[in-house]
Coordinates of C-alpha atoms in Angstrom, one line a residue:
X1 CA 12.9 27.7 -12.8
X2 CA 10.1 27.4 -10.2
X3 CA 12.4 25.8 -7.6
X4 CA 14.6 28.9 -7.5
X5 CA 11.7 31.1 -6.3
X6 CA 12.4 32.1 -2.7
X7 CA 8.8 31.6 -1.7
X8 CA 8.7 27.9 -2.7
X9 CA 10.1 26.6 0.6
X10 CA 7.6 28.8 2.5
X11 CA 4.8 27.4 0.5
X12 CA 6.1 23.8 1.1
X13 CA 6.2 24.5 4.9
X14 CA 2.7 25.9 4.9
X15 CA 1.4 23.1 2.8
X16 CA 3.0 20.6 5.2
X17 CA 1.5 22.4 8.2
X18 CA -2.0 22.3 6.6
X19 CA -1.6 18.6 5.8
X20 CA -0.3 17.8 9.3
X21 CA -3.3 19.6 10.8
X22 CA -5.7 17.5 8.6
X23 CA -4.0 14.3 9.7
X24 CA -4.1 15.4 13.3
X25 CA -7.8 16.2 13.1
X26 CA -8.4 12.7 11.6
X27 CA -6.4 11.2 14.4
X28 CA -8.5 13.1 17.0
X29 CA -11.7 11.7 15.5
X30 CA -10.2 8.2 15.3
X31 CA -9.2 8.6 19.0
X32 CA -12.7 9.6 20.0
X33 CA -14.0 6.5 18.3
X34 CA -11.4 4.1 19.7
X35 CA -11.1 5.4 23.3
X36 CA -14.5 4.1 24.5
X37 CA -13.7 0.6 23.1
X38 CA -10.3 0.7 24.8
X39 CA -11.9 1.7 28.1
X40 CA -14.6 -1.0 27.7
X41 CA -12.1 -3.8 27.1
X42 CA -9.5 -2.4 29.5
X43 CA -6.9 -2.7 26.8
X44 CA -5.0 0.6 27.5
X45 CA -1.7 -1.0 26.4
X46 CA -2.9 -0.7 22.8
X47 CA -2.4 3.1 23.2
X48 CA 1.3 2.5 23.3
X49 CA 1.0 1.9 19.5
X50 CA -0.7 5.2 18.9
X51 CA 2.5 7.0 17.7
X52 CA 3.1 4.1 15.3
X53 CA -0.4 4.3 13.9
X54 CA -0.1 8.1 13.6
X55 CA 3.1 7.7 11.5
X56 CA 1.6 5.1 9.3
X57 CA -1.4 7.3 8.6
X58 CA 0.8 10.4 7.9
X59 CA 2.9 8.5 5.4
X60 CA -0.3 6.9 3.8
X61 CA -2.0 10.3 3.5
X62 CA 0.9 11.9 1.6
X63 CA 1.7 8.8 -0.4
X64 CA -1.8 8.2 -1.7
X65 CA -2.7 11.9 -2.5
X66 CA 0.6 12.7 -4.1
X67 CA 0.7 9.3 -5.9
X68 CA -2.8 9.7 -7.4
X69 CA -3.1 13.4 -7.9
X70 CA 0.4 14.9 -7.5
X71 CA -0.9 17.2 -4.7
X72 CA -2.2 16.9 -1.1
X73 CA -4.8 19.3 0.2
X74 CA -2.1 21.6 1.6
X75 CA -0.1 21.6 -1.6
X76 CA -3.3 22.4 -3.6
X77 CA -4.0 25.3 -1.4
X78 CA -0.5 26.6 -1.7
X79 CA -0.5 26.0 -5.5
X80 CA 2.4 23.6 -5.6
X81 CA 2.6 20.0 -6.8
X82 CA 4.9 17.0 -6.8
X83 CA 6.2 15.9 -10.2
X84 CA 8.2 12.8 -11.3
X85 CA 11.3 13.9 -13.2
X86 CA 11.1 10.7 -15.3
X87 CA 7.4 10.6 -16.3
X88 CA 4.1 10.1 -14.5
X89 CA 4.0 10.3 -10.7
X90 CA 3.1 7.0 -9.0
X91 CA 2.6 5.5 -5.5
X92 CA 6.0 3.8 -5.4
X93 CA 7.9 7.1 -6.0
X94 CA 5.7 9.0 -3.5
X95 CA 6.1 6.4 -0.9
X96 CA 9.8 6.6 -1.1
X97 CA 9.8 10.5 -1.0
X98 CA 7.4 10.5 2.0
X99 CA 8.8 7.7 4.2
X100 CA 10.7 10.3 6.3
X101 CA 7.4 11.9 7.3
X102 CA 6.8 8.9 9.6
X103 CA 8.4 11.0 12.4
X104 CA 9.7 14.5 12.8
X105 CA 13.4 13.7 13.2
X106 CA 13.8 11.6 10.0
X107 CA 12.0 14.4 8.1
X108 CA 14.4 17.0 9.5
X109 CA 17.4 14.8 8.7
X110 CA 16.0 14.3 5.2
X111 CA 15.8 18.1 4.7
X112 CA 19.3 18.8 6.2
X113 CA 21.0 16.1 4.1
X114 CA 19.3 17.3 0.9
X115 CA 20.3 20.9 1.5
X116 CA 23.8 19.9 2.6
X117 CA 24.3 18.0 -0.7
X118 CA 23.6 21.3 -2.6
X119 CA 20.2 20.3 -3.9
X120 CA 17.1 22.5 -3.5
X121 CA 15.0 19.5 -2.4
X122 CA 15.0 17.0 0.4
X123 CA 17.3 14.0 0.0
X124 CA 14.4 11.6 -0.6
X125 CA 13.1 13.8 -3.4
X126 CA 16.4 13.3 -5.2
X127 CA 16.4 9.6 -4.4
X128 CA 12.9 9.1 -5.7
X129 CA 13.5 11.5 -8.7
X130 CA 10.6 13.7 -7.7
X131 CA 10.5 17.5 -7.4
X132 CA 8.1 20.0 -5.9
X133 CA 7.2 22.9 -8.2
X134 CA 4.5 25.5 -8.5
X135 CA 1.1 24.7 -10.2
X136 CA 0.6 26.4 -13.5
X137 CA -2.7 27.9 -14.4
X138 CA -3.6 25.8 -17.4

């Protein structure tokens, strides 16, 4: 099976790093656009909500791309994809599997629990009945 290949976790990590970089670049651009408005209106307290916005954008990025295409940009570059074990991938399943990406600690806990349970996936992959596998050249 594809999930038994030792390089799959390395590909998953690199795909996540690429996707996190893309989201970070988007947030930098958004910040460059918002900061003048914040300064002009002297509403610096809005910046307290920046981490919340970043988490929402991160979850939305993964949910939308995986739910519509089964891959994010990073996954496509690493030639891996998300599949639904019960049929077609959808936004509901991908939202559930990606909610832990809101912050780093929940993602780490998700990974540790999944591995501790003896699965080869994150806990939320099992809960959402999704799985990451390699892309086939078809």
